[in-house]
Coordinates of C-alpha atoms and ligand atoms in Angstrom, one line a residue:
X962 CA 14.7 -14.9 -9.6
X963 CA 18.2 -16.6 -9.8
X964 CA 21.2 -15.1 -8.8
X965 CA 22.6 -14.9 -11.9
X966 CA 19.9 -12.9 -13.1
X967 CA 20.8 -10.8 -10.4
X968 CA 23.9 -10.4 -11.5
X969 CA 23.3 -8.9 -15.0
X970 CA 21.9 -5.7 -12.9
X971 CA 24.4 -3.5 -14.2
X972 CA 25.3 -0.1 -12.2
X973 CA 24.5 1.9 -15.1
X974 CA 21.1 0.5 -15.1
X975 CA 20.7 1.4 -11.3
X976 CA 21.8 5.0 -12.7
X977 CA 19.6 5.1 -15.5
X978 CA 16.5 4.0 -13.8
X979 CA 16.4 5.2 -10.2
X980 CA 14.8 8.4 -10.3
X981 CA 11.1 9.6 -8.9
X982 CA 8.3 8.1 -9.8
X983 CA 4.9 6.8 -8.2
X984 CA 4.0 3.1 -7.1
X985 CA 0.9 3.4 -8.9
X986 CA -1.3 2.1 -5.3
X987 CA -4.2 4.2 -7.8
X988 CA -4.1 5.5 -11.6
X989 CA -4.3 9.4 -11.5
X990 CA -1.8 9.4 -8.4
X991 CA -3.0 11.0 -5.5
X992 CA -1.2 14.4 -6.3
X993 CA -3.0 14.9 -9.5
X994 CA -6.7 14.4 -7.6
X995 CA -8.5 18.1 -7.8
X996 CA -8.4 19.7 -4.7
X997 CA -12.1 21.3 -3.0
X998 CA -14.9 20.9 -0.8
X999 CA -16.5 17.3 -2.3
X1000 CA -19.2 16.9 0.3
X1001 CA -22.3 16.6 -2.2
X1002 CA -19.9 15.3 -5.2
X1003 CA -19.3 12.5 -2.4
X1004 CA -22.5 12.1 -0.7
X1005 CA -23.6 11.7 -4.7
X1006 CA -20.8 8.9 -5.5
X1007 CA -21.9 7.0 -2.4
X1008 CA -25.5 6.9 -3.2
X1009 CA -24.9 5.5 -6.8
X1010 CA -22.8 2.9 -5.2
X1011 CA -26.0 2.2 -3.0
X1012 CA -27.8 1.9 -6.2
X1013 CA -24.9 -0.7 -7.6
X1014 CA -24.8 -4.5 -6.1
X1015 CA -21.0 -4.6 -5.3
X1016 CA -19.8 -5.8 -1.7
X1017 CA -18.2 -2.9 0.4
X1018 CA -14.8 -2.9 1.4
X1019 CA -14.2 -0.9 4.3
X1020 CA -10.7 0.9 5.5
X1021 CA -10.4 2.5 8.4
X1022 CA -8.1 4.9 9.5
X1023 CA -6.1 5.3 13.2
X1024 CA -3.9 8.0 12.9
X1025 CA -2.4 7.7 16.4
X1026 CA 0.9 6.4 17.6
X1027 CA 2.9 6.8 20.7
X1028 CA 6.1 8.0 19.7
X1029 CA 7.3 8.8 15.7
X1030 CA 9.7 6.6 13.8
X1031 CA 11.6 9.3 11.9
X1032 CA 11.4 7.4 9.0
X1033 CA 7.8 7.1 8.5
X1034 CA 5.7 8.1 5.8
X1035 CA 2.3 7.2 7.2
X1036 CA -0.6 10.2 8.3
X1037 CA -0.2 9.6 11.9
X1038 CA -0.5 12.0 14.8
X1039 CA 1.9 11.6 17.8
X1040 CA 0.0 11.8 21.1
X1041 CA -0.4 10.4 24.8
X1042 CA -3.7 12.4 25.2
X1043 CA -6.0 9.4 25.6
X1044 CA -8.7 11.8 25.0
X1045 CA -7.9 12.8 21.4
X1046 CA -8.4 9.3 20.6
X1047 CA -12.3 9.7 22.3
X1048 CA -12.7 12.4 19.8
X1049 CA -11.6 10.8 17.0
X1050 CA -13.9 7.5 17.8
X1051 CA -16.8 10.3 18.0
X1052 CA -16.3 11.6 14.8
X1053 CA -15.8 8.2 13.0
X1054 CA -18.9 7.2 14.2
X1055 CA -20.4 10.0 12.5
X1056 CA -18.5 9.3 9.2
X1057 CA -19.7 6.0 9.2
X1058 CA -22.9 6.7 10.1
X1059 CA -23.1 9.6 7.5
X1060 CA -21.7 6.8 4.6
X1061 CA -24.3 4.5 5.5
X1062 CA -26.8 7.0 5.0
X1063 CA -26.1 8.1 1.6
X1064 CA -25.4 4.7 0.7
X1065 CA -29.2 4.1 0.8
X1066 CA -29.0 0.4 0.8
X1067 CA -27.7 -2.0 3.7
X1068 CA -24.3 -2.8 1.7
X1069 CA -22.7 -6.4 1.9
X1070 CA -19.2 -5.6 3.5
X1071 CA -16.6 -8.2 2.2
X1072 CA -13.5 -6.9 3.5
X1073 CA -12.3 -4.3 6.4
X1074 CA -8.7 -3.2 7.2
X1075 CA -7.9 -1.0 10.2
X1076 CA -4.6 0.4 9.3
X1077 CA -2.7 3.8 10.8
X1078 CA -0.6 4.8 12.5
X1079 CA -1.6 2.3 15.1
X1080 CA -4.8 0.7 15.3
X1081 CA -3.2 -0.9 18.6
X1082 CA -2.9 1.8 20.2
X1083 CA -6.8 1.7 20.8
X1084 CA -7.4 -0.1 23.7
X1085 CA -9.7 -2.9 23.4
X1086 CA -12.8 -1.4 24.7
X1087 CA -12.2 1.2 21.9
X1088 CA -11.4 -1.0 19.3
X1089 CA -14.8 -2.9 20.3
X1090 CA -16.2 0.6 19.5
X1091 CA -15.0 0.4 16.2
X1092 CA -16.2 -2.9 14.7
X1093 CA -19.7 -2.0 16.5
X1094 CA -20.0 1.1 14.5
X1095 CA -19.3 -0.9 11.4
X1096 CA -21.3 -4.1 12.4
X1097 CA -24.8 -1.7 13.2
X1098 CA -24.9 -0.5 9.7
X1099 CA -23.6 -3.2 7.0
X1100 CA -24.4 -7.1 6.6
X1101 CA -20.9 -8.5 7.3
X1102 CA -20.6 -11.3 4.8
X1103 CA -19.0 -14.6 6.0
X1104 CA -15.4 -15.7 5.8
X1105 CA -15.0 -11.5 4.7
X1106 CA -11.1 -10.7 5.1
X1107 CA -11.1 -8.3 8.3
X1108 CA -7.1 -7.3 8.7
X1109 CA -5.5 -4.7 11.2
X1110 CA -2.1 -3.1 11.3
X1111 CA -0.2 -3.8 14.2
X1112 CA 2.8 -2.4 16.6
X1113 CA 4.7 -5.4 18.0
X1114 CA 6.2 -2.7 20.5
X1115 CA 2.8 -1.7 21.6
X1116 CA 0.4 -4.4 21.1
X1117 CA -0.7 -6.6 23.8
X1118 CA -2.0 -10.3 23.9
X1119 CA -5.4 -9.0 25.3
X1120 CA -5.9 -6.8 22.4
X1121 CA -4.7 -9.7 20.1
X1122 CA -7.2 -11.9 21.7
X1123 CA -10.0 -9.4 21.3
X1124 CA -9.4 -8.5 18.1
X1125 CA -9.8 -12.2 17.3
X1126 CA -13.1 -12.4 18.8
X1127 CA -13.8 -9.3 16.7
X1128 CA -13.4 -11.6 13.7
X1129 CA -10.2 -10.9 12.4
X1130 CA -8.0 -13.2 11.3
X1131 CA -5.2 -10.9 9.8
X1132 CA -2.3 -8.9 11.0
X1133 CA 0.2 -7.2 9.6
X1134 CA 3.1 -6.1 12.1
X1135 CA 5.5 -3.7 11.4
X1136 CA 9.3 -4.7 12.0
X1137 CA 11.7 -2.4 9.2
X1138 CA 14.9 -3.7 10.6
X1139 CA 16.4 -5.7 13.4
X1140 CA 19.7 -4.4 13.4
X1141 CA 19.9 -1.8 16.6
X1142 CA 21.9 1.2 15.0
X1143 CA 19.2 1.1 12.1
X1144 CA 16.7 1.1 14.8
X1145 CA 18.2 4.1 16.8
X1146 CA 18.6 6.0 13.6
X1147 CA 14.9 5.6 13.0
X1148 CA 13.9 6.4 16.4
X1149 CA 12.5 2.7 16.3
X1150 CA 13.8 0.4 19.1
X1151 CA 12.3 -2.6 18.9
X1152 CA 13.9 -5.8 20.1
X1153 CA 13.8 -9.4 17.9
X1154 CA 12.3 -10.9 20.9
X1155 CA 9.2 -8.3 20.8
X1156 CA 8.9 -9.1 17.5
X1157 CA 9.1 -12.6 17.7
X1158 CA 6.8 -12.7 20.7
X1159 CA 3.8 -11.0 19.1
X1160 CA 4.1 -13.1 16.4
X1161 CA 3.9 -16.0 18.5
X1162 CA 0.9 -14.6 20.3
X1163 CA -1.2 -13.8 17.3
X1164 CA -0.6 -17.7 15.6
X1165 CA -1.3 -19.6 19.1
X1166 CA -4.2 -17.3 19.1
X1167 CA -5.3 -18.4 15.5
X1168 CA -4.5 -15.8 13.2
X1169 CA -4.4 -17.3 10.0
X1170 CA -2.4 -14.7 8.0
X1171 CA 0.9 -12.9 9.5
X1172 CA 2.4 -10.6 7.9
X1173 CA 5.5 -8.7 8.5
X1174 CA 6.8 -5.6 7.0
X1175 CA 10.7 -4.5 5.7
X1176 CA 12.3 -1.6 4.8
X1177 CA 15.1 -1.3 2.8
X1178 CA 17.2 1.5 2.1
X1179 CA 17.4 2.9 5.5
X1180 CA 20.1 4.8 7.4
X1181 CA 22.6 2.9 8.2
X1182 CA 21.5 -0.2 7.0
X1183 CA 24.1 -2.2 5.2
X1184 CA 23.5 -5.4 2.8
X1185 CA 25.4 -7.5 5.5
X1186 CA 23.5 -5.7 8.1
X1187 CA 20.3 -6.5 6.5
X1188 CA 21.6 -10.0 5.4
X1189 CA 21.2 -10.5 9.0
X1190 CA 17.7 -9.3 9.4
X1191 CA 16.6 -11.4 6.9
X1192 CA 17.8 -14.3 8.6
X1193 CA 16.4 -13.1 11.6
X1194 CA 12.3 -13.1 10.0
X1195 CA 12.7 -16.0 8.1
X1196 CA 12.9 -17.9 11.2
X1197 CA 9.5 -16.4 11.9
X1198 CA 8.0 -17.6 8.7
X1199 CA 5.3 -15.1 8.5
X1200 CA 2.6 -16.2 5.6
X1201 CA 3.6 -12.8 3.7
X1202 CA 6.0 -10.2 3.8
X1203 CA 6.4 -6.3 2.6
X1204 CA 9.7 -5.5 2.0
X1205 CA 9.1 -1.6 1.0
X1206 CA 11.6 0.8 -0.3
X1207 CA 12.2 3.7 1.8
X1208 CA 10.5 6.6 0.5
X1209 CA 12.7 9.3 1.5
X1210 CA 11.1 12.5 1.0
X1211 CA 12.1 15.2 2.9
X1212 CA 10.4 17.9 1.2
X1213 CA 7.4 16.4 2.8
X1214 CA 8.2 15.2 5.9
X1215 CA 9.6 17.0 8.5
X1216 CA 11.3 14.5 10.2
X1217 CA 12.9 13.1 7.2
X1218 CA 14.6 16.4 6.5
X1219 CA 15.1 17.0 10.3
X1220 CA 16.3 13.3 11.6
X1221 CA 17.4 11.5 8.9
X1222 CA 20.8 12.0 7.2
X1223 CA 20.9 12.0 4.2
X1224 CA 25.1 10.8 4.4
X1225 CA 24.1 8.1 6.4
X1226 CA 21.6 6.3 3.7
X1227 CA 22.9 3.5 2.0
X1228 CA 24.1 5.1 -1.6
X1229 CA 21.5 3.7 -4.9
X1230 CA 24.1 0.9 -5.5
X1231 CA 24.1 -0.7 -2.2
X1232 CA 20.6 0.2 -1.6
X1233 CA 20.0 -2.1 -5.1
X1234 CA 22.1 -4.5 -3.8
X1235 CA 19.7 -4.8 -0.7
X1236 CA 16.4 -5.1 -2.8
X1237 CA 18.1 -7.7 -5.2
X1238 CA 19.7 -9.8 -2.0
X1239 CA 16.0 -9.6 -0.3
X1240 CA 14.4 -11.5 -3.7
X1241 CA 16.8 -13.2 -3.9
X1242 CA 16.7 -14.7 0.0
X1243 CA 13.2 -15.4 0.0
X1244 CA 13.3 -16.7 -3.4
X1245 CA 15.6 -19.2 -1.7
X1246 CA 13.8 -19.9 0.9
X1247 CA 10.8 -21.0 -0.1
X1248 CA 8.4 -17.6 -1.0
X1249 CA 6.7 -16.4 -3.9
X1250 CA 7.4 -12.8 -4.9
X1251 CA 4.1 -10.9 -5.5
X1252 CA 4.7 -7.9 -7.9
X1253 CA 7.3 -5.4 -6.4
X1254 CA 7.7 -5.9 -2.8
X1255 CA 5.5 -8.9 -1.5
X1256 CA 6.4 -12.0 -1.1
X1257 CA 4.0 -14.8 0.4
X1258 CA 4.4 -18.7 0.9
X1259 CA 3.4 -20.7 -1.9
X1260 CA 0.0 -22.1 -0.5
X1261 CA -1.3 -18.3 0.5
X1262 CA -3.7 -17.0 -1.7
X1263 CA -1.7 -14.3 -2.9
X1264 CA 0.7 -16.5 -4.7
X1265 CA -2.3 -18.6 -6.1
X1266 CA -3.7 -15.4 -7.2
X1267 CA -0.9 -14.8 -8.7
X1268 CA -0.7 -18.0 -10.5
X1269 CA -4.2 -18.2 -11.4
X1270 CA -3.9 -14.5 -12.6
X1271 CA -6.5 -12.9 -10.4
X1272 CA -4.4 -11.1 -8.5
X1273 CA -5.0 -7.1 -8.1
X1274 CA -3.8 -4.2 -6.8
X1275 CA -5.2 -1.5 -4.6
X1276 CA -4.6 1.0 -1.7
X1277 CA -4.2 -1.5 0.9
X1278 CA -1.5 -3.4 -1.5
X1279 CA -2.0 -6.8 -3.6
X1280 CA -5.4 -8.2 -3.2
X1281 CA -7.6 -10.9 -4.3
X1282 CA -10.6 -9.4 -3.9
X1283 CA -12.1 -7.0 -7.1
X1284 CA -15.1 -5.3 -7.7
X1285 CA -15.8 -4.0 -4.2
X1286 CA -17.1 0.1 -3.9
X1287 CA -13.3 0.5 -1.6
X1288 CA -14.7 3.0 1.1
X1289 CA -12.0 5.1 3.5
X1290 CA -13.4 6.3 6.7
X1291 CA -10.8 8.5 9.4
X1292 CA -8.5 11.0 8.5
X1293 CA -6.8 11.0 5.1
X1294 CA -8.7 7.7 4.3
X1295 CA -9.3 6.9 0.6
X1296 CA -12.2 5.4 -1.5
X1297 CA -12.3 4.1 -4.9
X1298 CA -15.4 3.6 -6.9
X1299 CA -14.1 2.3 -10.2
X1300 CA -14.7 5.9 -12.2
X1301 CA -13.9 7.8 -8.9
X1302 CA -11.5 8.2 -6.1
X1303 CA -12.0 10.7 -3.4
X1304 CA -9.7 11.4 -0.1
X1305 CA -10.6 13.0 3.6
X1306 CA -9.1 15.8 5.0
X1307 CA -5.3 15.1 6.2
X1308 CA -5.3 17.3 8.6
X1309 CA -6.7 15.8 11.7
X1310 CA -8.5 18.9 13.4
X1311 CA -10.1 19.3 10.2
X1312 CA -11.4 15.8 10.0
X1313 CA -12.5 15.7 13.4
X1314 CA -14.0 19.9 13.2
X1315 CA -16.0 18.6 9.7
X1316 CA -17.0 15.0 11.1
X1317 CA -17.9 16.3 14.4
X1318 CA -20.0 18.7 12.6
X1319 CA -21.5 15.3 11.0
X1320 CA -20.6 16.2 7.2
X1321 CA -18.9 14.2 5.2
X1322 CA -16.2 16.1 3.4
X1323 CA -13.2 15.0 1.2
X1324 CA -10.8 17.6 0.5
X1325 CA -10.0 15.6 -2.6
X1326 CA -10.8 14.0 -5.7
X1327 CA -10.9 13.1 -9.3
X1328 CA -13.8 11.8 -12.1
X1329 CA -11.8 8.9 -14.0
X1330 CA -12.7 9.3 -18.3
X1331 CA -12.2 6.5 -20.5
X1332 CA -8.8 7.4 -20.8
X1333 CA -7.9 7.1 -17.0
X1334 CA -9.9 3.8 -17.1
X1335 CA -8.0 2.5 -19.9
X1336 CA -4.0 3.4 -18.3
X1337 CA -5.3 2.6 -14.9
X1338 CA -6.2 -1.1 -16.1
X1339 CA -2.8 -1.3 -18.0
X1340 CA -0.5 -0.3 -15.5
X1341 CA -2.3 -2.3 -12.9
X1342 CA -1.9 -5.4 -15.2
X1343 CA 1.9 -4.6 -15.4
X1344 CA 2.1 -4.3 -11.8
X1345 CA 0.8 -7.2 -11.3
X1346 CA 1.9 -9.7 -13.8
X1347 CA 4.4 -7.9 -16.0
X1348 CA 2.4 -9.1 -19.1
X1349 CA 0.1 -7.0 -21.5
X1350 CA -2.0 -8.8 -24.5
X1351 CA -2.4 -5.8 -26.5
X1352 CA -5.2 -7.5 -29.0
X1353 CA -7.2 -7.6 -25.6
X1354 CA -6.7 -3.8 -24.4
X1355 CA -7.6 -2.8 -28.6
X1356 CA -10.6 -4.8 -28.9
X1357 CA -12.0 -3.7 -25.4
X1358 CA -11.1 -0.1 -25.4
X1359 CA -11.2 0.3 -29.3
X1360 CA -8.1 1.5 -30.0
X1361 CA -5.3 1.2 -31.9
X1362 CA -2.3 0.4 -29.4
X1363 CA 1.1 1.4 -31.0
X1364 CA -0.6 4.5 -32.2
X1365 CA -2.8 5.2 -29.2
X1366 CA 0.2 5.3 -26.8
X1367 CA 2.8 6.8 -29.5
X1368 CA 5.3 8.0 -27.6
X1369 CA 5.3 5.2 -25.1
X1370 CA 5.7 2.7 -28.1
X1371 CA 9.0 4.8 -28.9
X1372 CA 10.1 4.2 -24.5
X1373 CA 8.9 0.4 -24.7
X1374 CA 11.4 -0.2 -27.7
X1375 CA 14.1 1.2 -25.7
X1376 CA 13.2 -1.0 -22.7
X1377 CA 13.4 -4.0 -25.1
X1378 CA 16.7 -3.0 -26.7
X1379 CA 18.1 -3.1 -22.4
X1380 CA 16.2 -6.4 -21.8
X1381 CA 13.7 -5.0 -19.4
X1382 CA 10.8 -6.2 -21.7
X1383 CA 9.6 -7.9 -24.9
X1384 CA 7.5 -6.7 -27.4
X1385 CA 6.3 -7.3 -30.4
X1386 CA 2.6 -6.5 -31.7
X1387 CA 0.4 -8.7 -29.8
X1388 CA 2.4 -8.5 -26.3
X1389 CA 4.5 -6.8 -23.9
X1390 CA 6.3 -9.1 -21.6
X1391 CA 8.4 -8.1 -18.6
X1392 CA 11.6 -10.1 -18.2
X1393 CA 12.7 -10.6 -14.8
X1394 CA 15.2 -8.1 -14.7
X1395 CA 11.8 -5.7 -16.1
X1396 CA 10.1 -6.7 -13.1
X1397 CA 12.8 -4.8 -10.9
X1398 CA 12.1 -2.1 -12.7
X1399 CA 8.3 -2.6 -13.4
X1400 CA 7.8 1.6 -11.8
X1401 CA 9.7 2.9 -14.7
X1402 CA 8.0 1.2 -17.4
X1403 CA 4.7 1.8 -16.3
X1404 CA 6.1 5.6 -16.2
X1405 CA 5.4 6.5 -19.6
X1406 CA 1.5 5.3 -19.8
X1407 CA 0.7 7.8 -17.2
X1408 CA -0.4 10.7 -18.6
X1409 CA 0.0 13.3 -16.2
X1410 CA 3.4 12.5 -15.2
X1411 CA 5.7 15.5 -16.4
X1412 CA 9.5 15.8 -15.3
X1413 CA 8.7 18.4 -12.6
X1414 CA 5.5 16.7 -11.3
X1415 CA 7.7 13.2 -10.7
X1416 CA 9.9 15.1 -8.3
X1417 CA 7.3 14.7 -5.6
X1418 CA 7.5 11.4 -5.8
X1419 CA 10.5 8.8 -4.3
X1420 CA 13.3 7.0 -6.2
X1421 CA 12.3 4.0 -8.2
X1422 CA 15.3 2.1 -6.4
Ligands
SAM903 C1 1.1 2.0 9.5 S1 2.7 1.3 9.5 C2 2.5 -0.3 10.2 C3 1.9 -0.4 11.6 C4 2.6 0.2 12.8 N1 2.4 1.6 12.8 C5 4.1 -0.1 12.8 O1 4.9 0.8 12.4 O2 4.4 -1.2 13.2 C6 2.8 0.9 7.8 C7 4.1 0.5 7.2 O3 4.5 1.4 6.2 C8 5.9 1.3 6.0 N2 6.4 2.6 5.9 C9 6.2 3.7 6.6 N3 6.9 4.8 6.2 C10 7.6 4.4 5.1 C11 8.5 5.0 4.3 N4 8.8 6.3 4.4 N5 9.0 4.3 3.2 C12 8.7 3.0 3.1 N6 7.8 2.4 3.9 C13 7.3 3.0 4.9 C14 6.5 0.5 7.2 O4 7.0 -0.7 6.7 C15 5.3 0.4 8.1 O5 5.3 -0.8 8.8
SF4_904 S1 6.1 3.5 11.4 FE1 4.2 2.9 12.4 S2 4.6 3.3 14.6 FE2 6.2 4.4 13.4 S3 5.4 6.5 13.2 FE3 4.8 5.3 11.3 S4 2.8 4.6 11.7 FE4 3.6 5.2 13.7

């Protein structure tokens, strides 16, 4: 994106458009999912995915980390009790084990992702534990994607190097912001060289993806503050980069409404002015923007799936990979069958009381109909490359598509009239200035979405 498209982002556009809405990571959003006791709904899902041929892909949850970044909007569980983590390890064992069961046959598992909280604040004898309890009941495929989440502050060389062994090749560390009054107003303190010093570990080690992750739009942070962050990681040249909004939501989060002030967040225009100066700065600089918030170097797989138009969109972010039954073991974990999605327990004496007890129990979930199917495919196809053929989406789903989405016809003609978007009867095409905006047009395909119900949601900006 050029900086003179930049430019034309006008503050009354900022006003217009930044209000709540989702960032669609699944189609219901999790807050529309029917809440219950699922266990034989569940055990019933996973042993028609047992029946189906598709390769597993595995995430696991660790909710544990050592001290809370104020800002965070992760399930995690603050502790130094080393033995919580022994109880946890006890009852994912029996999760998995319980999954495998119902799953009837030995699945193929293409993909795992350990993400938290901290996975690194396992030690490595426990994180051994982990991949055993995974390795004893699928058939790991070769060259499968296995990615964790990492701390820089808190993870060591030795876990790096036995993690490797393990057979991952991935890593995505967290960073937010370098600037040390950003840091301190996160609770986050976290020095460039730590940063740059995991980094350095995990590629002599062989890691062949690195990934680092941004926020924008926290207190305190300025666009020359954050100017200077940028800088900073682009000397690291990670393979890919996250640079995530910050959802604010103190409604939800204790420490949002407790430690974060809300006078010291950057206001919606400077915060804009942040997002735009971030595409535009790795635009420069030699990545490829992936949807909203990646970017990636040219010759990762990301940008070639984004070139060859095989690029998706799941929980865990952009992905190649489609087709896999998505499976979410630990607490608050999440998995996706294609017509279903169903979600543990939050609560973490709950998971551990139910999984303990050996029973596999989401506390939540939902039964996609045609009609989810059909919106979840179109505003996954917006997401990820701003482009709809509508003859495609009517002959498939037999409809008719300016009278099947009525009302959103009416809110896509508006979006043309600003320039977000063209459209005309065979196509709707995000411009570039759409794609900085591509929340709020996928807003009006979602059928659940009422003015009240977006209000649990953060700002699009
Ligand atoms: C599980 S953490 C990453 C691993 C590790 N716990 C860490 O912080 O380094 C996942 C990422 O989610 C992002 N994140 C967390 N809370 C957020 C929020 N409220 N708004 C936007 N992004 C957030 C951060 O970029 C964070 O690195
Ligand atoms: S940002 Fe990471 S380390 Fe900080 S509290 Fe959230 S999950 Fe834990």
């Amino acid at each position: 994106m050029s900086s003179s498209l930049i430019n034309t982002v006008t503050p009354e556009m900022i006003k217009r458009y930044n209000r709540p809405g989702p960032r669609y990571t699944s189609y219901p959003t999790v807050p529309v999912w029917n809440h219950g006791q699922f266990s034989e709904k569940y055990a019933d899902s996973l042993y028609q995915e047992g029946l189906k041929d598709r390769p597993v892909s595995l995430y696991v949850h660790i909710p544990f980390c050592r001290q809370l970044c104020t800002f965070c909007g992760c399930n995690k569980y603050i502790t130094g009790n080393k033995q919580k983590a022994e109880e946890y390890l006890s009852a994912l064992d029996n999760e998995i084990a319980g999954v495998a069961k119902f799953l009837r046959s030995r699945k193929k598992l293409a993909q795992v992702h350990f993400g938290g909280g901290t996975p690194t604040y396992l030690n490595t004898d426990q994180l051994e534990r982990v991949v055993k309890m995974i390795v004893s009941r699928f058939d790991v495929i070769q060259d499968g994607e296995w990615a964790f989440e990492a701390d820089p502050r808190v993870t060591t060389n030795n876990q790096l190097e036995a993690l490797y062994k393990l057979g991952f090749r991935r890593v995505s560390f967290g960073v937010q912001d370098l600037n040390r009054d950003v840091q301190k107003a996160i609770n986050r303190n976290q020095t460039v060289k730590q940063s740059w010093q995991t980094l350095t570990n995990a590629r002599s080690l062989g890691y062949t993806s690195i990934n680092l992750d941004l926020v924008y739009g926290l207190p305190l942070q300025t666009h020359q503050s954050f100017c200077k962050t940028l800088e900073e990681v682009d000397k690291m040249r990670p393979d890919r980069l996250a640079v995530y909004s910050f959802a604010f939501l103190p409604g939800m989060f204790k420490s949002h409404k407790r430690a974060i002030k809300e006078k010291d967040l950057p206001s919606p225009e400077e915060k804009i002015q942040i997002y735009l100066e971030a595409i535009r700065f790795f635009s420069e600089s030699g990545y490829v923007m992936i949807g909203m918030d990646h970017y990636a170097l040219p010759e990762d797989e990301l940008a070639l799936a984004l070139k060859n138009r095989t690029l998706h969109r799941n929980f865990m972010g952009y992905t190649t990979l489609h087709n896999m039954a998505q499976i979410g073991v630990g607490v608050s974990a999440i998995s996706d069958f294609g017509d279903s999605y169903w979600q543990n327990s939050k609560d973490l004496d709950q998971y551990l009381g139910e999984s303990c007890n050996k029973k596999l129990n989401p506390r939540r979930g939902i039964q996609l109909d045609k009609e989810d199917l059909l919106r979840r495919e179109l505003i996954e196809t917006l997401m990820c490359h701003g482009e709809i053929s509508i003859p495609d989406f009517e002959t498939r789903y037999e409809i008719n598509f300016s009278k099947h989405f009525e009302k959103a016809w009416t809110q896509l003609e508006k979006f043309d009239q600003e320039g977000l978007l063209k459209l005309n009867s065979r196509k709707i095409d995000l411009t570039p200035i759409g794609m900085l905006f591509t929340r709020n047009i996928a807003m009006p395909f979602d059928r659940y979405l009422t003015e009240s119900s977006s209000m649990n949601f953060s700002k699009t900006v």
